[in-house]
PDB file of C-alpha atoms in Angstrom:
ATOM      1  CA  UNK A   1      33.131   8.202  -2.878  1.00  0.00           C
ATOM      2  CA  UNK A   2      31.864   4.636  -2.380  1.00  0.00           C
ATOM      3  CA  UNK A   3      29.438   5.910   0.234  1.00  0.00           C
ATOM      4  CA  UNK A   4      28.015   8.492  -2.234  1.00  0.00           C
ATOM      5  CA  UNK A   5      27.525   5.823  -4.936  1.00  0.00           C
ATOM      6  CA  UNK A   6      25.783   3.480  -2.496  1.00  0.00           C
ATOM      7  CA  UNK A   7      23.638   6.312  -1.161  1.00  0.00           C
ATOM      8  CA  UNK A   8      22.570   7.273  -4.729  1.00  0.00           C
ATOM      9  CA  UNK A   9      21.907   3.626  -5.545  1.00  0.00           C
ATOM     10  CA  UNK A  10      19.814   3.190  -2.387  1.00  0.00           C
ATOM     11  CA  UNK A  11      17.839   6.373  -3.117  1.00  0.00           C
ATOM     12  CA  UNK A  12      17.220   5.239  -6.697  1.00  0.00           C
ATOM     13  CA  UNK A  13      16.016   1.820  -5.598  1.00  0.00           C
ATOM     14  CA  UNK A  14      13.789   3.354  -2.916  1.00  0.00           C
ATOM     15  CA  UNK A  15      12.251   5.762  -5.448  1.00  0.00           C
ATOM     16  CA  UNK A  16      11.646   2.942  -7.923  1.00  0.00           C
ATOM     17  CA  UNK A  17       9.916   0.802  -5.303  1.00  0.00           C
ATOM     18  CA  UNK A  18       7.855   3.737  -4.057  1.00  0.00           C
ATOM     19  CA  UNK A  19       6.707   4.589  -7.579  1.00  0.00           C
ATOM     20  CA  UNK A  20       5.728   0.984  -8.165  1.00  0.00           C
ATOM     21  CA  UNK A  21       3.762   0.821  -4.941  1.00  0.00           C
ATOM     22  CA  UNK A  22       1.948   4.084  -5.618  1.00  0.00           C
ATOM     23  CA  UNK A  23       1.084   3.108  -9.181  1.00  0.00           C
ATOM     24  CA  UNK A  24      -0.179  -0.277  -8.055  1.00  0.00           C
ATOM     25  CA  UNK A  25      -2.431   0.880  -5.273  1.00  0.00           C
ATOM     26  CA  UNK A  26      -5.630   0.842  -7.284  1.00  0.00           C
ATOM     27  CA  UNK A  27      -5.768   4.503  -8.209  1.00  0.00           C
ATOM     28  CA  UNK A  28      -9.024   5.821  -9.590  1.00  0.00           C
ATOM     29  CA  UNK A  29      -9.097   7.213 -13.066  1.00  0.00           C
ATOM     30  CA  UNK A  30     -11.744   9.602 -14.270  1.00  0.00           C
ATOM     31  CA  UNK A  31     -14.802   9.156 -16.424  1.00  0.00           C
ATOM     32  CA  UNK A  32     -14.438  11.996 -18.879  1.00  0.00           C
ATOM     33  CA  UNK A  33     -12.570  15.228 -18.413  1.00  0.00           C
ATOM     34  CA  UNK A  34     -11.960  17.207 -15.270  1.00  0.00           C
ATOM     35  CA  UNK A  35     -14.552  19.921 -14.718  1.00  0.00           C
ATOM     36  CA  UNK A  36     -12.957  23.215 -13.687  1.00  0.00           C
ATOM     37  CA  UNK A  37     -14.611  26.154 -11.946  1.00  0.00           C
ATOM     38  CA  UNK A  38     -12.875  29.506 -11.583  1.00  0.00           C
ATOM     39  CA  UNK A  39     -13.757  29.761  -7.913  1.00  0.00           C
ATOM     40  CA  UNK A  40     -12.443  28.456  -4.607  1.00  0.00           C
ATOM     41  CA  UNK A  41     -13.055  24.951  -3.328  1.00  0.00           C
ATOM     42  CA  UNK A  42     -14.988  26.436  -0.424  1.00  0.00           C
ATOM     43  CA  UNK A  43     -17.393  28.261  -2.769  1.00  0.00           C
ATOM     44  CA  UNK A  44     -17.897  25.139  -4.828  1.00  0.00           C
ATOM     45  CA  UNK A  45     -18.607  23.160  -1.632  1.00  0.00           C
ATOM     46  CA  UNK A  46     -21.222  25.772  -0.669  1.00  0.00           C
ATOM     47  CA  UNK A  47     -22.743  25.428  -4.170  1.00  0.00           C
ATOM     48  CA  UNK A  48     -22.886  21.633  -3.786  1.00  0.00           C
ATOM     49  CA  UNK A  49     -24.527  22.006  -0.363  1.00  0.00           C
ATOM     50  CA  UNK A  50     -27.063  24.388  -1.936  1.00  0.00           C
ATOM     51  CA  UNK A  51     -27.720  21.895  -4.703  1.00  0.00           C
ATOM     52  CA  UNK A  52     -28.368  19.111  -2.181  1.00  0.00           C
ATOM     53  CA  UNK A  53     -30.589  21.434  -0.159  1.00  0.00           C
ATOM     54  CA  UNK A  54     -32.652  22.631  -3.142  1.00  0.00           C
ATOM     55  CA  UNK A  55     -32.639  19.244  -4.893  1.00  0.00           C
ATOM     56  CA  UNK A  56     -32.625  16.513  -2.210  1.00  0.00           C
ATOM     57  CA  UNK A  57     -33.411  13.969  -4.924  1.00  0.00           C
ATOM     58  CA  UNK A  58     -29.670  13.932  -5.696  1.00  0.00           C
ATOM     59  CA  UNK A  59     -28.806  12.640  -2.206  1.00  0.00           C
ATOM     60  CA  UNK A  60     -28.092   8.928  -1.694  1.00  0.00           C
ATOM     61  CA  UNK A  61     -31.343   7.113  -0.840  1.00  0.00           C
ATOM     62  CA  UNK A  62     -31.328   4.964   2.293  1.00  0.00           C
ATOM     63  CA  UNK A  63     -31.598   1.790   0.195  1.00  0.00           C
ATOM     64  CA  UNK A  64     -28.189   2.521  -1.375  1.00  0.00           C
ATOM     65  CA  UNK A  65     -26.278   3.825   1.669  1.00  0.00           C
ATOM     66  CA  UNK A  66     -24.608   0.423   2.005  1.00  0.00           C
ATOM     67  CA  UNK A  67     -22.835   1.045  -1.331  1.00  0.00           C
ATOM     68  CA  UNK A  68     -21.145   4.202  -0.025  1.00  0.00           C
ATOM     69  CA  UNK A  69     -18.162   2.169   1.143  1.00  0.00           C
ATOM     70  CA  UNK A  70     -15.346   4.327  -0.207  1.00  0.00           C
ATOM     71  CA  UNK A  71     -13.875   4.847   3.232  1.00  0.00           C
ATOM     72  CA  UNK A  72     -13.693   1.115   3.826  1.00  0.00           C
ATOM     73  CA  UNK A  73     -12.049   0.675   0.438  1.00  0.00           C
ATOM     74  CA  UNK A  74      -9.235   3.018   1.490  1.00  0.00           C
ATOM     75  CA  UNK A  75     -10.334   6.123  -0.377  1.00  0.00           C
ATOM     76  CA  UNK A  76     -11.265   8.186   2.673  1.00  0.00           C
ATOM     77  CA  UNK A  77      -8.324  10.485   1.915  1.00  0.00           C
ATOM     78  CA  UNK A  78     -10.198  11.791  -1.143  1.00  0.00           C
ATOM     79  CA  UNK A  79     -12.630  14.640  -0.704  1.00  0.00           C
ATOM     80  CA  UNK A  80     -15.707  13.377  -2.441  1.00  0.00           C
ATOM     81  CA  UNK A  81     -19.447  13.605  -2.964  1.00  0.00           C
ATOM     82  CA  UNK A  82     -22.002  11.183  -4.361  1.00  0.00           C
ATOM     83  CA  UNK A  83     -24.856  12.184  -6.641  1.00  0.00           C
ATOM     84  CA  UNK A  84     -27.871   9.908  -7.048  1.00  0.00           C
ATOM     85  CA  UNK A  85     -30.084   9.783 -10.134  1.00  0.00           C
ATOM     86  CA  UNK A  86     -33.477   8.113  -9.805  1.00  0.00           C
ATOM     87  CA  UNK A  87     -34.604   8.175 -13.443  1.00  0.00           C
ATOM     88  CA  UNK A  88     -33.602   5.312 -15.703  1.00  0.00           C
ATOM     89  CA  UNK A  89     -30.881   4.236 -15.524  1.00  0.00           C
ATOM     90  CA  UNK A  90     -30.966   4.591 -11.741  1.00  0.00           C
ATOM     91  CA  UNK A  91     -27.387   5.167 -10.661  1.00  0.00           C
ATOM     92  CA  UNK A  92     -24.953   7.095  -8.460  1.00  0.00           C
ATOM     93  CA  UNK A  93     -21.806   9.007  -9.412  1.00  0.00           C
ATOM     94  CA  UNK A  94     -18.774   9.159  -7.127  1.00  0.00           C
ATOM     95  CA  UNK A  95     -17.204  12.594  -7.586  1.00  0.00           C
ATOM     96  CA  UNK A  96     -13.924  13.854  -6.123  1.00  0.00           C
ATOM     97  CA  UNK A  97     -12.184  17.171  -5.919  1.00  0.00           C
ATOM     98  CA  UNK A  98      -9.027  16.970  -8.008  1.00  0.00           C
ATOM     99  CA  UNK A  99      -5.596  18.028  -6.875  1.00  0.00           C
ATOM    100  CA  UNK A 100      -3.103  17.975  -4.060  1.00  0.00           C
ATOM    101  CA  UNK A 101      -3.271  20.223  -1.007  1.00  0.00           C
ATOM    102  CA  UNK A 102      -1.824  23.148  -2.998  1.00  0.00           C
ATOM    103  CA  UNK A 103      -4.373  22.787  -5.823  1.00  0.00           C
ATOM    104  CA  UNK A 104      -7.228  22.361  -3.334  1.00  0.00           C
ATOM    105  CA  UNK A 105      -6.163  25.522  -1.508  1.00  0.00           C
ATOM    106  CA  UNK A 106      -6.094  27.625  -4.719  1.00  0.00           C
ATOM    107  CA  UNK A 107      -8.801  30.273  -4.344  1.00  0.00           C
ATOM    108  CA  UNK A 108      -8.923  30.997  -8.086  1.00  0.00           C
ATOM    109  CA  UNK A 109      -9.935  27.554  -9.394  1.00  0.00           C
ATOM    110  CA  UNK A 110     -11.009  24.060  -8.414  1.00  0.00           C
ATOM    111  CA  UNK A 111     -11.725  20.902 -10.376  1.00  0.00           C
ATOM    112  CA  UNK A 112     -13.963  17.897  -9.837  1.00  0.00           C
ATOM    113  CA  UNK A 113     -14.175  14.622 -11.715  1.00  0.00           C
ATOM    114  CA  UNK A 114     -16.458  11.633 -11.975  1.00  0.00           C
ATOM    115  CA  UNK A 115     -14.421   8.719 -10.620  1.00  0.00           C
ATOM    116  CA  UNK A 116     -16.924   5.849 -10.613  1.00  0.00           C
ATOM    117  CA  UNK A 117     -20.548   4.994 -11.317  1.00  0.00           C
ATOM    118  CA  UNK A 118     -22.817   2.617  -9.425  1.00  0.00           C
ATOM    119  CA  UNK A 119     -25.688   0.966 -11.229  1.00  0.00           C
ATOM    120  CA  UNK A 120     -27.516  -1.805  -9.450  1.00  0.00           C
ATOM    121  CA  UNK A 121     -28.285  -3.475 -12.786  1.00  0.00           C
ATOM    122  CA  UNK A 122     -24.653  -3.799 -13.869  1.00  0.00           C
ATOM    123  CA  UNK A 123     -23.798  -7.400 -14.674  1.00  0.00           C
ATOM    124  CA  UNK A 124     -20.073  -7.324 -13.918  1.00  0.00           C
ATOM    125  CA  UNK A 125     -20.553  -8.164 -10.256  1.00  0.00           C
ATOM    126  CA  UNK A 126     -18.738  -4.974  -9.236  1.00  0.00           C
ATOM    127  CA  UNK A 127     -20.602  -2.386  -7.215  1.00  0.00           C
ATOM    128  CA  UNK A 128     -18.826   0.611  -8.683  1.00  0.00           C
ATOM    129  CA  UNK A 129     -17.587   0.883 -12.243  1.00  0.00           C
ATOM    130  CA  UNK A 130     -14.530   2.933 -13.197  1.00  0.00           C
ATOM    131  CA  UNK A 131     -13.729   4.374 -16.626  1.00  0.00           C
ATOM    132  CA  UNK A 132     -12.064   1.158 -17.811  1.00  0.00           C
ATOM    133  CA  UNK A 133     -15.242  -0.810 -17.003  1.00  0.00           C
ATOM    134  CA  UNK A 134     -17.477   1.331 -19.224  1.00  0.00           C
ATOM    135  CA  UNK A 135     -18.162   1.447 -22.936  1.00  0.00           C
ATOM    136  CA  UNK A 136     -17.590   4.808 -24.614  1.00  0.00           C
ATOM    137  CA  UNK A 137     -21.340   5.288 -25.247  1.00  0.00           C
ATOM    138  CA  UNK A 138     -21.961   4.854 -21.492  1.00  0.00           C
ATOM    139  CA  UNK A 139     -19.201   7.340 -20.645  1.00  0.00           C
ATOM    140  CA  UNK A 140     -20.768   9.868 -23.011  1.00  0.00           C
ATOM    141  CA  UNK A 141     -24.222   9.333 -21.483  1.00  0.00           C
ATOM    142  CA  UNK A 142     -22.837   9.686 -17.955  1.00  0.00           C
ATOM    143  CA  UNK A 143     -20.938  12.900 -18.807  1.00  0.00           C
ATOM    144  CA  UNK A 144     -23.991  14.393 -20.511  1.00  0.00           C
ATOM    145  CA  UNK A 145     -26.264  13.539 -17.590  1.00  0.00           C
ATOM    146  CA  UNK A 146     -23.813  15.006 -15.103  1.00  0.00           C
ATOM    147  CA  UNK A 147     -23.402  18.162 -17.175  1.00  0.00           C
ATOM    148  CA  UNK A 148     -27.145  18.617 -17.725  1.00  0.00           C
ATOM    149  CA  UNK A 149     -28.303  17.854 -14.187  1.00  0.00           C
ATOM    150  CA  UNK A 150     -25.437  18.789 -11.871  1.00  0.00           C
ATOM    151  CA  UNK A 151     -22.872  21.048 -13.561  1.00  0.00           C
ATOM    152  CA  UNK A 152     -25.544  23.354 -14.972  1.00  0.00           C
ATOM    153  CA  UNK A 153     -26.903  23.904 -11.451  1.00  0.00           C
ATOM    154  CA  UNK A 154     -23.452  24.382  -9.943  1.00  0.00           C
ATOM    155  CA  UNK A 155     -22.740  27.018 -12.594  1.00  0.00           C
ATOM    156  CA  UNK A 156     -25.868  28.898 -11.453  1.00  0.00           C
ATOM    157  CA  UNK A 157     -24.917  28.668  -7.767  1.00  0.00           C
ATOM    158  CA  UNK A 158     -21.285  29.682  -8.312  1.00  0.00           C
ATOM    159  CA  UNK A 159     -22.104  32.214 -11.044  1.00  0.00           C
ATOM    160  CA  UNK A 160     -19.143  30.705 -12.941  1.00  0.00           C
ATOM    161  CA  UNK A 161     -19.070  28.800 -16.214  1.00  0.00           C
ATOM    162  CA  UNK A 162     -17.333  25.436 -15.912  1.00  0.00           C
ATOM    163  CA  UNK A 163     -14.718  24.299 -18.405  1.00  0.00           C
ATOM    164  CA  UNK A 164     -13.343  20.861 -19.164  1.00  0.00           C
ATOM    165  CA  UNK A 165      -9.826  19.641 -19.482  1.00  0.00           C
ATOM    166  CA  UNK A 166      -8.315  16.156 -19.761  1.00  0.00           C
ATOM    167  CA  UNK A 167      -6.987  14.741 -16.556  1.00  0.00           C
TER     168      UNK A 167
END
């Protein structure tokens, strides 16, 4: 009986500490809603590769490769892509696939989200800005740009209409 109580107490304490550590590890939020495609992750990856191939202007330019430091920052476990936009404001969007291994393996749907934005002119001193660093008018502009320039093309390549849902 005493052993069971101590075991439950130890498990509870361990879970509490683990939850605190996970929540405090600098998780990335999302700028805007998740963007869902009713297709497999593999097909969306092929669409993204096609987009890069047909529109190389969305690839990171050499001058900004040094800012692609997500792996060094400990986010190499996320499956991600970066989209570059040359026109004013010149910026890059860090995009990740959303979900755990089960969600990512689902062949009927996949979601992506904008996790951070890099703008060389930002005055905060940070390289990448997350949702909390942005004003709502900037978030709206970023979402609209991404929808107009990237999502619309991915919808053509996947032959699927994207939908949005809060993350």
